[in-house]
Amino acid sequence: AKTSAGKTARVTPGQHFVAVCEQELTGLMGPVEPELALQDGVASVMLIGLQGVGKTTVAAKLARHLQKNGRRPLLVAADVYRPAAVDQLKTLGASIDVAVHAGAEGEAPPVICLAAAERAQREGFDAILYDTAGRLAIDDELMGELETISTEVSPANTLLVCDALMGRDAISVAQAFSERISLDGVILTKLDGDARGGAALGVKAVTGVPIKFIGTGESVDRLEEFRPEGLASRILGMG
């Protein structure tokens, strides 16, 4: 490399080592696969994960992403357990002019999701996002509910939402979910502020599926397609 004075700058062993580490990390966290699978031309996505990882916000962010790419999404309020979850999704949907399907009082999540899928087909929506309730992978009853939803609506994409701030705990959570539900990808949330994103490496390793997107803020526009090279720099403290 040339300096401003025209002299050749020497690459130190330390700089070379960091560059090699960054290249290896990028390879381990890749490849880049942000595309969502389609089924009969429809991008259907079931979002799953623990409580408090930001699934409802991610649902709206993903709807906004699809909307900006020319699709007409339908959000599905399938979290009937968390107080105000349905209202939160309705508010987020209204803010981006995206329709929200909610069930009747006492309606079970699989029934809500099936009705939403039928509505999407009937009304011409070409993307559908199922916002399911947070749950532990060891909760057999609630995991069984996810399996029922998956059987009923056959989503083309089942994405696990993980909180990057959880660190190693995010890795164990990802492993537990992947052992119960067939995953197609991961979305990492809260990769803003001081979050280095080291969890991405472990989550990718234990699930074997690509990290599709990362959330970098609360705004519905703060969802980015995953770039392993950018996160590798961050993990190494260079970005």
mmCIF file of C-alpha atoms in Angstrom, residues 45-57 59 75-82 85 89 109-110 112-113 129-135 142-143 145-150 153 155 157-161 177 181:
data_model
loop_
_atom_site.group_PDB
_atom_site.id
_atom_site.type_symbol
_atom_site.label_atom_id
_atom_site.label_comp_id
_atom_site.label_asym_id
_atom_site.label_seq_id
_atom_site.Cartn_x
_atom_site.Cartn_y
_atom_site.Cartn_z
ATOM 1 C CA VAL A 45 -42.653 -16.647 7.143
ATOM 2 C CA MET A 46 -43.205 -18.057 10.638
ATOM 3 C CA LEU A 47 -41.211 -16.196 13.298
ATOM 4 C CA ILE A 48 -40.349 -18.154 16.443
ATOM 5 C CA GLY A 49 -38.190 -17.659 19.535
ATOM 6 C CA LEU A 50 -38.136 -16.770 23.218
ATOM 7 C CA GLN A 51 -40.211 -14.049 24.841
ATOM 8 C CA GLY A 52 -38.631 -10.608 24.754
ATOM 9 C CA VAL A 53 -36.347 -11.053 21.745
ATOM 10 C CA GLY A 54 -38.350 -8.626 19.601
ATOM 11 C CA LYS A 55 -40.354 -10.952 17.339
ATOM 12 C CA THR A 56 -43.305 -8.587 16.968
ATOM 13 C CA THR A 57 -41.067 -5.678 15.995
ATOM 14 C CA ALA A 59 -42.418 -9.027 12.012
ATOM 15 C CA LEU A 75 -49.114 -9.585 9.305
ATOM 16 C CA VAL A 76 -50.656 -12.297 11.479
ATOM 17 C CA ALA A 77 -51.155 -11.706 15.210
ATOM 18 C CA ALA A 78 -50.698 -15.272 16.481
ATOM 19 C CA ASP A 79 -49.380 -14.289 19.933
ATOM 20 C CA VAL A 80 -52.499 -14.551 22.063
ATOM 21 C CA TYR A 81 -50.628 -15.005 25.355
ATOM 22 C CA ARG A 82 -48.643 -11.805 25.844
ATOM 23 C CA ALA A 85 -49.131 -8.245 21.695
ATOM 24 C CA LEU A 89 -48.728 -5.555 15.989
ATOM 25 C CA PRO A 109 -53.121 -19.663 17.238
ATOM 26 C CA PRO A 110 -53.247 -22.532 14.675
ATOM 27 C CA ILE A 112 -55.828 -17.884 13.489
ATOM 28 C CA CYS A 113 -52.901 -18.740 11.220
ATOM 29 C CA LEU A 129 -45.753 -13.105 8.362
ATOM 30 C CA TYR A 130 -46.863 -15.175 11.354
ATOM 31 C CA ASP A 131 -45.918 -13.504 14.657
ATOM 32 C CA THR A 132 -46.019 -16.390 17.135
ATOM 33 C CA ALA A 133 -45.801 -16.175 20.915
ATOM 34 C CA GLY A 134 -42.483 -16.420 22.709
ATOM 35 C CA ARG A 135 -41.841 -19.779 24.308
ATOM 36 C CA LEU A 142 -46.255 -24.593 23.286
ATOM 37 C CA MET A 143 -43.702 -26.261 21.020
ATOM 38 C CA GLU A 145 -48.539 -25.610 19.079
ATOM 39 C CA LEU A 146 -45.757 -24.365 16.774
ATOM 40 C CA GLU A 147 -45.606 -27.757 15.112
ATOM 41 C CA THR A 148 -49.378 -27.628 14.572
ATOM 42 C CA ILE A 149 -49.152 -24.150 13.032
ATOM 43 C CA SER A 150 -46.361 -25.350 10.756
ATOM 44 C CA VAL A 153 -49.999 -23.420 7.010
ATOM 45 C CA PRO A 155 -44.655 -21.720 5.898
ATOM 46 C CA ASN A 157 -39.631 -19.970 5.833
ATOM 47 C CA THR A 158 -39.342 -20.703 9.558
ATOM 48 C CA LEU A 159 -37.016 -18.114 11.062
ATOM 49 C CA LEU A 160 -35.657 -18.113 14.606
ATOM 50 C CA VAL A 161 -35.370 -14.657 16.181
ATOM 51 C CA PHE A 177 -35.159 -24.707 19.012
ATOM 52 C CA ILE A 181 -38.386 -27.267 14.785
#
